[in-house]
Coordinates of C-alpha atoms in Angstrom, one line a residue:
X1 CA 0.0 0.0 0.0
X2 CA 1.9 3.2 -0.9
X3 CA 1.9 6.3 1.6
X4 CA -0.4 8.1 0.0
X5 CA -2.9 5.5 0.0
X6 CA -2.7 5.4 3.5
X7 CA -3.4 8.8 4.1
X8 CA -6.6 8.4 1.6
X9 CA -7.7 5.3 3.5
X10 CA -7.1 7.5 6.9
X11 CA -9.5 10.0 5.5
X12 CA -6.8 12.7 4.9
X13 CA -7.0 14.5 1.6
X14 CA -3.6 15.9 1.1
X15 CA -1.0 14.3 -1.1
X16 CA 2.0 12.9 -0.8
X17 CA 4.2 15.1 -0.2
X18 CA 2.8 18.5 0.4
X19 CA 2.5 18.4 4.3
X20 CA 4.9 21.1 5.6
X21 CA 7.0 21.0 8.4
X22 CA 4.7 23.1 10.9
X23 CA 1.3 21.6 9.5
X24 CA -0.8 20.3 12.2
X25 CA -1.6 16.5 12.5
X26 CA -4.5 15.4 10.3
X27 CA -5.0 12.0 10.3
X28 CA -2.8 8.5 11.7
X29 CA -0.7 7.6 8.6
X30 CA 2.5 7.7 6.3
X31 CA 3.4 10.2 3.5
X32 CA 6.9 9.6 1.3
X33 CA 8.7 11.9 -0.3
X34 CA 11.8 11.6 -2.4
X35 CA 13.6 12.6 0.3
X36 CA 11.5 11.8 3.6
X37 CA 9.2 10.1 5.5
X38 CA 6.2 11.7 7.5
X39 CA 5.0 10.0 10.0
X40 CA 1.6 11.6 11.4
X41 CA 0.4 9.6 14.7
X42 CA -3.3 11.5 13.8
X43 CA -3.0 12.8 17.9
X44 CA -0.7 15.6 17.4
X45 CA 2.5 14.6 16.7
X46 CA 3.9 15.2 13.2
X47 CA 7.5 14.0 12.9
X48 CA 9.7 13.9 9.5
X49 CA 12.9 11.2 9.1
X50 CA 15.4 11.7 6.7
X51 CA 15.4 8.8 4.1
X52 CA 19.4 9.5 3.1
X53 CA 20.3 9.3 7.1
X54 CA 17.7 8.4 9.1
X55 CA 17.5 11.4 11.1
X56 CA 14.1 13.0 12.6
X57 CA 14.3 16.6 10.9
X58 CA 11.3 17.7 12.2
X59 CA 8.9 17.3 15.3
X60 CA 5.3 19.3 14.9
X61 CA 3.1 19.0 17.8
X62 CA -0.3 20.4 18.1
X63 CA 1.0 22.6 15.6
X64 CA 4.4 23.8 16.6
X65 CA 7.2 22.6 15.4
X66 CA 9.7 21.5 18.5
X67 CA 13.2 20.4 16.6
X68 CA 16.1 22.4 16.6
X69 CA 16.0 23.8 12.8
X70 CA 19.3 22.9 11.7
X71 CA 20.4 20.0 14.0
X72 CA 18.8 16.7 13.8
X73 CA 17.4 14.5 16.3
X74 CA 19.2 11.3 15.6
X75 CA 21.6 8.1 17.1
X76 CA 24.8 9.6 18.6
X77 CA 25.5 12.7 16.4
X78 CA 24.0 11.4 13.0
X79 CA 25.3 8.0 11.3
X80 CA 25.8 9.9 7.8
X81 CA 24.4 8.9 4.4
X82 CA 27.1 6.2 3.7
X83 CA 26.2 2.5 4.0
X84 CA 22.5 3.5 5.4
X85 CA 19.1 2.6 4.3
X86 CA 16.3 3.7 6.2
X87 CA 12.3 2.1 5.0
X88 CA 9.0 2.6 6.4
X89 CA 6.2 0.1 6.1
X90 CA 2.3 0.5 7.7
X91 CA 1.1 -2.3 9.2
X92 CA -2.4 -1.9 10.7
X93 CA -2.5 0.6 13.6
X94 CA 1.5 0.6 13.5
X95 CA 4.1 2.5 11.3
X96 CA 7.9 1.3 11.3
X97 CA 10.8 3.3 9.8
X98 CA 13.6 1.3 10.2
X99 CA 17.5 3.0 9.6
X100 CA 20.1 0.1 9.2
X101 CA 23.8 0.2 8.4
X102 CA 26.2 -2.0 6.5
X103 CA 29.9 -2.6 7.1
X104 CA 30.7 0.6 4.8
X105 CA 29.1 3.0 7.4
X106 CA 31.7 5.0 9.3
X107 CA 29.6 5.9 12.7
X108 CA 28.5 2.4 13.5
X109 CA 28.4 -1.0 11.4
X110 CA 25.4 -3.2 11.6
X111 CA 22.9 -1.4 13.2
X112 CA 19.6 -0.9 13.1
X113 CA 17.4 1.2 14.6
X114 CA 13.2 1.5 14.8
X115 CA 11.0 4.0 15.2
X116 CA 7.4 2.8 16.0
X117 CA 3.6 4.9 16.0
X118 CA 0.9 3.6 17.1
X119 CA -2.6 5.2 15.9
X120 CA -3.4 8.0 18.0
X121 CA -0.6 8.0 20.8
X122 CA 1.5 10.3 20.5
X123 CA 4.9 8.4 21.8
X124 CA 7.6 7.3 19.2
X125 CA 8.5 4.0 20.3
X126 CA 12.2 3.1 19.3
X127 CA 14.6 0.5 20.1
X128 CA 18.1 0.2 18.8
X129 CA 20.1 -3.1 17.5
X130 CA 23.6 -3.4 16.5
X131 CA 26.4 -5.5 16.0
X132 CA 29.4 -3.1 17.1
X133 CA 29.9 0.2 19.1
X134 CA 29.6 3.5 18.0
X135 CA 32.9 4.5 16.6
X136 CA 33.2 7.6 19.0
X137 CA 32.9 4.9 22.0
X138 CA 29.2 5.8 22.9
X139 CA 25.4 5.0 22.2
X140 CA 23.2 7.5 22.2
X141 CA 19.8 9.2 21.3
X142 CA 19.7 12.4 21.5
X143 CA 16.3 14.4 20.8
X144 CA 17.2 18.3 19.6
X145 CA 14.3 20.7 20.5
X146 CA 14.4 24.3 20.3
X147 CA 15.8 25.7 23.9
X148 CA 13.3 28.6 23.5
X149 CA 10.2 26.5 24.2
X150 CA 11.1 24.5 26.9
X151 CA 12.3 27.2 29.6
X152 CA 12.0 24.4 32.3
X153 CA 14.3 21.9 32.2
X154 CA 16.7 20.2 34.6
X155 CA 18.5 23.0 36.4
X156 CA 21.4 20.8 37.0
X157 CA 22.1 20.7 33.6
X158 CA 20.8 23.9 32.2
X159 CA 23.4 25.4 30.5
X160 CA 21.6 28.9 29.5
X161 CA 23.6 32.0 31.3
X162 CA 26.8 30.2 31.5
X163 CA 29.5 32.9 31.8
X164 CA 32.2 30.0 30.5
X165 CA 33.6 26.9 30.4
X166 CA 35.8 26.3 34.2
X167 CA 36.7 22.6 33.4
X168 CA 37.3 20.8 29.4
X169 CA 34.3 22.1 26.8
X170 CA 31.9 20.5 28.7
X171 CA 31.4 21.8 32.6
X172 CA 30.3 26.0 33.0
X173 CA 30.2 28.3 35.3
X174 CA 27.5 30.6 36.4
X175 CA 27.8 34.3 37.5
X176 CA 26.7 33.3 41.0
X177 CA 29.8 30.7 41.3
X178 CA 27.9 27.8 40.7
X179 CA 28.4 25.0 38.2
X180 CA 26.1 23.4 35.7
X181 CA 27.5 20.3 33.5
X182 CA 25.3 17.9 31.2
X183 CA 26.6 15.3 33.5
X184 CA 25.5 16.8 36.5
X185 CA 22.0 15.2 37.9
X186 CA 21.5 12.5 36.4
X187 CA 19.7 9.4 37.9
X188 CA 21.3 6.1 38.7
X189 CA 20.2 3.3 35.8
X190 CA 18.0 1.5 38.6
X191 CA 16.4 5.1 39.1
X192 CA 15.8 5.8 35.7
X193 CA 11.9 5.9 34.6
X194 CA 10.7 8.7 32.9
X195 CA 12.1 12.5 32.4
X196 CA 11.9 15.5 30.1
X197 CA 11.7 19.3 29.6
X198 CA 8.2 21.2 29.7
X199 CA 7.6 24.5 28.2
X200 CA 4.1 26.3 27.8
X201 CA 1.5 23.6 26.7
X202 CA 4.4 21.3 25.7
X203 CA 6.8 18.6 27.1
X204 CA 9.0 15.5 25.8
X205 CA 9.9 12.9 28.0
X206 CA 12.5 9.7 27.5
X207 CA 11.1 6.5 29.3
X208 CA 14.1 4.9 29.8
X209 CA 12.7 1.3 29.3
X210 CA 14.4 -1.9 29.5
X211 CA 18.2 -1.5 30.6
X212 CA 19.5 -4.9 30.1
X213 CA 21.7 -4.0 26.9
X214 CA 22.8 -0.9 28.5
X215 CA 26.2 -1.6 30.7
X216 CA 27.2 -0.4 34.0
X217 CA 25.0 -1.6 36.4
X218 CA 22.1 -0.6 38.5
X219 CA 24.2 2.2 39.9
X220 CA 25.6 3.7 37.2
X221 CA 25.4 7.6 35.8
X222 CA 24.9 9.0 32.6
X223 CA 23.8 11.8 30.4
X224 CA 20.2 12.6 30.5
X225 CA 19.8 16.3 29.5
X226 CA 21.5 19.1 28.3
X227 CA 19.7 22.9 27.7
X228 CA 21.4 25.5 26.2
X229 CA 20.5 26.5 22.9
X230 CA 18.9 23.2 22.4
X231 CA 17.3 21.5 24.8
X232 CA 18.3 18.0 24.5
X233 CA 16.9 15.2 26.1
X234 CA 18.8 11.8 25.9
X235 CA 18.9 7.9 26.1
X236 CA 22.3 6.9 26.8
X237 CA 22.7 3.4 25.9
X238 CA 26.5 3.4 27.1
X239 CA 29.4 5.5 27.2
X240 CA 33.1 6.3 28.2
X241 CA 32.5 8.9 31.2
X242 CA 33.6 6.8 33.7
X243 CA 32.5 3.4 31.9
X244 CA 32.8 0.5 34.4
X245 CA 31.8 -2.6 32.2
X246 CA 32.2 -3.3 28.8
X247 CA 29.6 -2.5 26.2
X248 CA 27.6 -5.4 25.2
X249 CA 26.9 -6.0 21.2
X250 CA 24.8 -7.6 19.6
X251 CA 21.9 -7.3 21.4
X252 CA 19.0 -4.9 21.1
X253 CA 18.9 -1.7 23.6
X254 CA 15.2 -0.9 24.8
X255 CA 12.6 -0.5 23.6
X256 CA 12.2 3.0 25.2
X257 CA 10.0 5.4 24.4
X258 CA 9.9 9.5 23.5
X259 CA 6.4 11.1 25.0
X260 CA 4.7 14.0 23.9
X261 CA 2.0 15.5 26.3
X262 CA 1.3 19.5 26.9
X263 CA 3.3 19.2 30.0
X264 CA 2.2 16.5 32.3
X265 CA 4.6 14.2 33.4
X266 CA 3.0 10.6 31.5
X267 CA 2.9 7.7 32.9
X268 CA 5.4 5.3 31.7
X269 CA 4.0 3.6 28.2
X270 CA 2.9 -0.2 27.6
X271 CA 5.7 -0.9 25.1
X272 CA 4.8 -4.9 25.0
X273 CA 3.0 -4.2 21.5
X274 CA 6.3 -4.1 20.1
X275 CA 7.0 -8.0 20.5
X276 CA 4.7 -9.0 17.8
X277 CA 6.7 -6.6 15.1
X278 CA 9.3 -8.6 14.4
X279 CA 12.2 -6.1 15.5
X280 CA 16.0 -7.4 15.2
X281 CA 17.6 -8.7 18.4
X282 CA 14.0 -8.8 20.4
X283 CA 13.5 -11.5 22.8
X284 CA 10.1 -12.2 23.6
X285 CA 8.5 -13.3 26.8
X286 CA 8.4 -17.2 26.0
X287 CA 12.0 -17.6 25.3
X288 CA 12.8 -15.7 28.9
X289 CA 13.4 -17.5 32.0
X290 CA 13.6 -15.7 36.3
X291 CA 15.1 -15.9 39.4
X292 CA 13.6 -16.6 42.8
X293 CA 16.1 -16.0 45.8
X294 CA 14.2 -17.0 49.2
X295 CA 15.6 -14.2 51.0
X296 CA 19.5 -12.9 52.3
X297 CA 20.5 -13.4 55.5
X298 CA 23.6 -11.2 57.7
X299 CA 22.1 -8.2 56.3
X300 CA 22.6 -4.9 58.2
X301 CA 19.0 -3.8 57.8
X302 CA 19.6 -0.4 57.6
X303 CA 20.5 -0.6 54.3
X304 CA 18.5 -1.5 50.6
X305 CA 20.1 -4.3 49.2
X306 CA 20.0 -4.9 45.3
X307 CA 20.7 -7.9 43.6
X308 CA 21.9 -8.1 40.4
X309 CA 22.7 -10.0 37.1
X310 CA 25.2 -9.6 34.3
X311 CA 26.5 -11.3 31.7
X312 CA 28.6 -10.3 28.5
X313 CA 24.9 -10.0 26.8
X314 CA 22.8 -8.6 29.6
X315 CA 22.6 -6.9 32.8
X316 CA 19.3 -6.7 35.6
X317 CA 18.6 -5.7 39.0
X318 CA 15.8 -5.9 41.3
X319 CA 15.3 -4.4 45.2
X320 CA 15.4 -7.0 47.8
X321 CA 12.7 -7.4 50.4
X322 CA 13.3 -5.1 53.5
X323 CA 11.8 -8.0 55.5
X324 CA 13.6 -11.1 54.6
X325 CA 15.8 -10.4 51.4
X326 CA 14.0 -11.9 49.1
X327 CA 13.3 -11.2 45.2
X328 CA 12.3 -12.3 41.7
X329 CA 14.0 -11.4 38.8
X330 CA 11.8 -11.8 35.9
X331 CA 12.1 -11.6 32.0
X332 CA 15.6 -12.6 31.6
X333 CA 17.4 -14.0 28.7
X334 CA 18.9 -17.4 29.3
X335 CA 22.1 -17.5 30.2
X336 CA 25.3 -17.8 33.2
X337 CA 25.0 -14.8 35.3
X338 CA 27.0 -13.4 37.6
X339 CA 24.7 -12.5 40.9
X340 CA 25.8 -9.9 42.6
X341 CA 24.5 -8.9 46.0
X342 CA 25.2 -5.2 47.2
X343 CA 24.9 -3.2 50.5
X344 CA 23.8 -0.1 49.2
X345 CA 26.0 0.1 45.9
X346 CA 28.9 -2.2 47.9
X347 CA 28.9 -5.6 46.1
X348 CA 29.0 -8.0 49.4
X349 CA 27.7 -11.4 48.0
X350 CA 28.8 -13.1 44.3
X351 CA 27.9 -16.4 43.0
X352 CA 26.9 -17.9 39.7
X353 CA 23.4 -17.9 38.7
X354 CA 21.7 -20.1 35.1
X355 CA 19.0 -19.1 33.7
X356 CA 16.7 -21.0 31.4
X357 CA 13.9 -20.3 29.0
X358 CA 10.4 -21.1 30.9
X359 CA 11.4 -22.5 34.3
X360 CA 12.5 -20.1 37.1
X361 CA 15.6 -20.9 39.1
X362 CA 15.0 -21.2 42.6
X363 CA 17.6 -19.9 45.2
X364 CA 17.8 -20.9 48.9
X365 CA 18.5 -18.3 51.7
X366 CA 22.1 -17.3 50.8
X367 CA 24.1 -15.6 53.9
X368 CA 26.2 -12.3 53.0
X369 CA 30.1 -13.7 53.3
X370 CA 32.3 -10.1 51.8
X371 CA 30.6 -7.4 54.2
X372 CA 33.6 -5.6 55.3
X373 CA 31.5 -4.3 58.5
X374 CA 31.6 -7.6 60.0
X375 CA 35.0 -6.8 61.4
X376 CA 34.7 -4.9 64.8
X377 CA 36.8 -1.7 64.8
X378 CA 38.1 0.4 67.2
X379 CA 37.2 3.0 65.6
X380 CA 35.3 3.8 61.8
X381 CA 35.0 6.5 59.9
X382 CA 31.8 6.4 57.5
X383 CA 30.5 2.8 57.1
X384 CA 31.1 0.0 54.5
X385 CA 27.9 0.3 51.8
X386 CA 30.1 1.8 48.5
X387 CA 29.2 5.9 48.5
X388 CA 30.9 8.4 50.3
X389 CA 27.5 10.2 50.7
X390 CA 27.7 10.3 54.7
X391 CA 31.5 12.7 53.9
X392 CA 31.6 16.2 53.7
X393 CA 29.6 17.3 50.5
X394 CA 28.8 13.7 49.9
X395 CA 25.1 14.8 49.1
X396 CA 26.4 17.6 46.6
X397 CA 28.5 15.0 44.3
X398 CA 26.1 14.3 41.4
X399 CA 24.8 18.1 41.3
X400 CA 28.0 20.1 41.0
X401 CA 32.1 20.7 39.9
X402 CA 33.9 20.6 43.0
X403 CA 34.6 24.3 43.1
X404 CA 31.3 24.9 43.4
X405 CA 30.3 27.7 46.0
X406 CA 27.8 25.3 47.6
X407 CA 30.5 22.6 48.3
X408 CA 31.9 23.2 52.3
X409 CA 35.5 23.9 51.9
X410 CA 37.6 20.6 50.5
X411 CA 40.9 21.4 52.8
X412 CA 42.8 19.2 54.1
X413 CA 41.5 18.2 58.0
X414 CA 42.6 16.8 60.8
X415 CA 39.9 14.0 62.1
X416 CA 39.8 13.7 66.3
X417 CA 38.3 10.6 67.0
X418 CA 35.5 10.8 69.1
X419 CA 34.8 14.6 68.6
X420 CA 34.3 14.7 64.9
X421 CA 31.7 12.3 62.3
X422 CA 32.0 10.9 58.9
X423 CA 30.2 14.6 57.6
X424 CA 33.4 16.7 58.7
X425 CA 35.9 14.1 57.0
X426 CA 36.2 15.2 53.6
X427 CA 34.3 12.7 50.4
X428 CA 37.1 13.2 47.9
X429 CA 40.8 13.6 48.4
X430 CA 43.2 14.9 45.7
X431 CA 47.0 15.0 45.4
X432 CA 46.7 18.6 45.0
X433 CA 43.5 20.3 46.6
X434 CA 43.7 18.2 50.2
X435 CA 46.9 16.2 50.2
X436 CA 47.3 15.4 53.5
X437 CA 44.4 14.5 55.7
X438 CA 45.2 13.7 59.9
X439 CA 43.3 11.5 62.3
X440 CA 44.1 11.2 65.3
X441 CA 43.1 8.5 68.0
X442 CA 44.3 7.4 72.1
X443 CA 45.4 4.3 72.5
X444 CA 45.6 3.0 76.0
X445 CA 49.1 0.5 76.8
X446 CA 47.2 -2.5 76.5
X447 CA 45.7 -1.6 72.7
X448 CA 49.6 -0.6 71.7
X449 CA 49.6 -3.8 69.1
X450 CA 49.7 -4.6 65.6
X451 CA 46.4 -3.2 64.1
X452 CA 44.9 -3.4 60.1
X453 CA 43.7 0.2 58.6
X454 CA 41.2 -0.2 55.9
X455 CA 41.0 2.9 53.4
X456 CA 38.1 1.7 50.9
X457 CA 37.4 3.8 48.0
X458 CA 34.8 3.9 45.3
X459 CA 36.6 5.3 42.3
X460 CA 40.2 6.9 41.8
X461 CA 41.7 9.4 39.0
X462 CA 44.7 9.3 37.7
X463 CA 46.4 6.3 39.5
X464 CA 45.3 8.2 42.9
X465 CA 45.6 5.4 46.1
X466 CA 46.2 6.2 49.7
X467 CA 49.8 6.1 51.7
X468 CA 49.8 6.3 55.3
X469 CA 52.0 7.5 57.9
X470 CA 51.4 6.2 60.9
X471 CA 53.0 8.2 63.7
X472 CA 56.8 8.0 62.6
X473 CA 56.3 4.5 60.4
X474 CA 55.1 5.1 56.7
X475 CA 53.2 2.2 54.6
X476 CA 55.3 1.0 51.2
X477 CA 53.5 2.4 48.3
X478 CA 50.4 0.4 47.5
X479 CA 50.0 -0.1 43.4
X480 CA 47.1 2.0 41.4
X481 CA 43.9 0.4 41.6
X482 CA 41.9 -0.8 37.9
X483 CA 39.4 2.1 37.4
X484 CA 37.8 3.6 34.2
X485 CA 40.2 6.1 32.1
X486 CA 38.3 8.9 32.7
X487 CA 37.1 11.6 34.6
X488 CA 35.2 10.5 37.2
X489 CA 35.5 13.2 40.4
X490 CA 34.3 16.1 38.7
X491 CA 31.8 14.8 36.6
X492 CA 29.2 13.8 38.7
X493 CA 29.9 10.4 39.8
X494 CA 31.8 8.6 42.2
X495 CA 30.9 5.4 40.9
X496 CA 34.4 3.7 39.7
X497 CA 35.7 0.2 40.9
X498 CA 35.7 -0.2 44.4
X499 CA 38.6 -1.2 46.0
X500 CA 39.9 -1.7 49.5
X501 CA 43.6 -1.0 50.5
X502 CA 44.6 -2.8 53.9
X503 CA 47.8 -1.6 55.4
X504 CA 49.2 -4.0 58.2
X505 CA 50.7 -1.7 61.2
X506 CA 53.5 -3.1 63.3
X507 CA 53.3 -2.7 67.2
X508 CA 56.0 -0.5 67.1
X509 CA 54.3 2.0 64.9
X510 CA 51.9 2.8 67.9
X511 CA 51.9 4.1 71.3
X512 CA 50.4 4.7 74.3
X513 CA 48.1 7.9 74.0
X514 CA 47.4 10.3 71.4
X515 CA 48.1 8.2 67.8
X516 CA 48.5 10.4 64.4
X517 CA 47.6 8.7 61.1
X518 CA 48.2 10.7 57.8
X519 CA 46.9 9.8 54.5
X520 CA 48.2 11.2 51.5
X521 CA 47.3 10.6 47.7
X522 CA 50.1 9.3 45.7
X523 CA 50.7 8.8 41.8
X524 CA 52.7 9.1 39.6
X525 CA 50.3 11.0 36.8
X526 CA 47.5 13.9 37.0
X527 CA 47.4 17.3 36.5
X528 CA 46.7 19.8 38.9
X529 CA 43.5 21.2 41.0
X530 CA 40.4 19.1 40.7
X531 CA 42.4 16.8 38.0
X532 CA 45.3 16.2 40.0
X533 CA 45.1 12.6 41.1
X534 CA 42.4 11.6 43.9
X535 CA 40.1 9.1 44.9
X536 CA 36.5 8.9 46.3
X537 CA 36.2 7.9 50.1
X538 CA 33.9 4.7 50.9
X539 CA 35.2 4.1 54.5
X540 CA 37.9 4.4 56.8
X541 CA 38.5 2.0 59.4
X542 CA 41.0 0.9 62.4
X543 CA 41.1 -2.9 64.2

């Protein structure tokens, strides 16, 4: 049935063609040009792809057309003309344009990606298959709308009134002295649901959807808006900015879903339509398979436990029970996992888990062995569960740059035990901002022994790890810890690979009374400021 067919059988008398970028919605169906695709859900929404490149050139809704006018809204930054064929077929209540690559694409090699309608809903419905990575090292969408229309947007990332660039091209300052970054704010994957940008009688939303071809983990951070001149609302698939996994291929990301309303937050859509469309890389429900755990036991219960799921082809997660520990983990794709229980975000409990298509597998009670908390200090500072949230500006390190005017001073401190708490010692240390940090402790004779210090961190820059000095006795030089090469302390996340550094203390080391332990940064790389070599504090403790 050709496009303008469809429009005919739709009751719309305009032909193919002719429908101009600001026309309002007419009727549900699918006009082709020479050079495009319109796609009209006959609700509202009025959206134009690009048949050389796949991009969406245009979004009209009720009547306004919403995409930047010279940017497209597209997967990463475009995948260019080259190797790409992008077709649209009707099929019922549905329309599908489809944009795949070949091998001779330059962006990214045997992709392809979907964008769904459904009559009269006014969501397009996308998912995103492909066989390699992005040749820039991430996978995005990004949706381009004009900044002017959607004057509320996330204020961590709203970029308009910048007075500069303070750190790379990509984190500004603001005249006030606070900071605004596109990877400032954003939700952890577990977290992520629905979120947009609203404007008068207007907003687009991303709902996240199904994370299991995403990588990173439940805990992971990345880019969800940026508002400047565009306002520019993102699914980030995976990235580099402080990438903890590998990035899984061959495997379909989503489907997830960009919303139209006049401003309302929507609910989440019912994307389960998309199962019987025969999309590339989609698993359905029958050939899926679950977990059961029974519950956890030796769990501190004042913290959420998670338990997840990855293999090199998926990842999930699901909240434990406060009461017992127990969950289900449904719609997974068969498969060896690795299970990973965590305190918080602190990975306490591994083991490995198969899953089969149709039958659940059924776990016994399993008791927490790796919880670094079962040790009984003489003293602690913070507590064993993988942030450094409970450390000075620990609640300010996903909103803002470290010079931020809101951020307490980062000096360098000296720690009494006893008189000060975990919120005075500070959540990041660098080589070159707070170099040396003190605690001091009393010993009485009978305590004057060998004793373990535990310095846990949950990411590090630059080959930052602690040294201690210990009264007059100073620890060898522990070797760099396996994190991420990039940024990771002043762009919003202090998620890296945790690691704990355990420094055995002589006898001699110690005496009776006041006791001074130093801890110092060390590497051998970094630059200076908030890039000079640091690490992120998860706890700090003495037995």
């Amino acid at each position: 049935m050709s496009s303008h067919t469809t429009r005919l059988a739709a009751g719309c008398l305009a032909l193919a063609g002719v429908l101009a970028p600001d026309t309002a919605s007419a009727a549900f169906g699918l006009t082709t040009t020479t050079s495009t695709y319109v796609v009209d859900t006959g609700g509202g929404l009025v959206f134009t792809v690009n048949r050389s490149n796949g991009g969406i050139t245009s979004i009209v809704w009720n009547g306004t057309e919403l995409n930047d006018t010279a940017k497209a809204s597209s997967i990463n930054s475009g995948v260019g003309s080259t190797g790409t064929t992008v077709a649209a077929t009707v099929s019922g209540t549905n329309i599908i344009v489809s944009v795949a690559t070949d091998s001779t694409n330059g962006v990214v090699a045997g992709m392809t990606h979907y964008y769904v309608v459904k009559s009269g809903v006014n969501n397009i419905y996308m998912a995103t298959y492909s066989d390699n990575e992005p040749s820039n090292g991430e996978f995005r969408w990004i949706t381009r709308l004009q900044g002017s229309l959607f004057p509320t947007a996330p204020a961590e990332s709203d970029l308009r009134g910048n007075t500069g660039a303070i750190e790379s091209s990509d984190v500004f300052g603001m005249s006030d002295g606070t900071s605004r970054s596109k990877y400032y704010g954003n939700q952890r994957a577990k977290d992520l649901s629905i979120r947009g940008v609203t404007g008068t009688s207007r907003g687009v939303f991303m709902a996240y959807g199904n994370r299991e071809s995403a990588s990173g983990g439940p805990f992971f951070r990345d880019i969800q808006n940026q508002t400047g001149t565009d306002a520019e609302v993102y699914n980030y698939m995976n990235s580099g900015h402080n990438q903890t996994e590998a990035w899984r291929t061959g495997v379909m990301h989503g489907p997830y879903a960009l919303c139209f309303t006049t401003g309302a937050t929507p609910a989440v859509p019912d994307m389960s339509f998309l199962s019987s469309l025969g999309l590339t890389g989609y698993v359905p429900s029958t050939g899926r398979g679950r977990v059961i755990l029974n519950g956890l036991a030796g769990r501190d219960t004042a913290y959420t436990y998670t338990v997840g799921y990855s293999n090199a082809t998926a990842q999930y997660w699901v909240t434990a029970a406060a009461s017992n520990g127990a969950c289900g983990c449904y719609n997974m794709k068969p498969g060896t996992y690795t299970m990973t229980v965590y305190k918080n975000e602190l990975a306490v409990y591994t083991e490995s888990v198969t899953v089969t298509a149709g039958n659940p597998t059924t776990l016994n009670t399993r008791t927490i062995s790796g919880d670094p908390s079962a040790v009984t200090p003489i003293w602690r500072i913070g507590d064993w569960d993988g942030t450094p949230l409970e450390f000075l500006n620990g609640g300010n390190l996903n909103a803002m740059h470290p010079s931020d005017v809101r951020q307490s001073s980062w000096a360098a401190v000296t720690h009494v035990i006893g008189t000060n708490v975990a919120s005075d010692y500070p959540a990041y240390q660098w080589k070159d901002i707070n170099g040396t940090n003190t605690i001091t402790f009393n010993l009485t004779a009978a305590q004057v022994a060998a004793h373990t210090v535990r310095v846990g961190l949950t990411a590090a820059y630059e080959g930052g790890r602690p040294k201690l000095t210990v009264n007059s006795w100073s620890s060898s030089n522990p070797s760099a810890s396996s994190q991420p090469d990039s940024r990771s302390l002043t762009i919003g996340t202090y998620r890296g690979n945790n690691v704990t550094y355990t420094f055995s203390v002589p006898a001699s080391a110690f005496v009776t009374g006041t006791n001074t332990i130093k801890i110092n940064p060390i590497s051998g790389s970094g630059a200076t400021g908030y890039l000079s070599a640091g690490y992120s504090i998860d706890c700090i403790d003495f037995y």
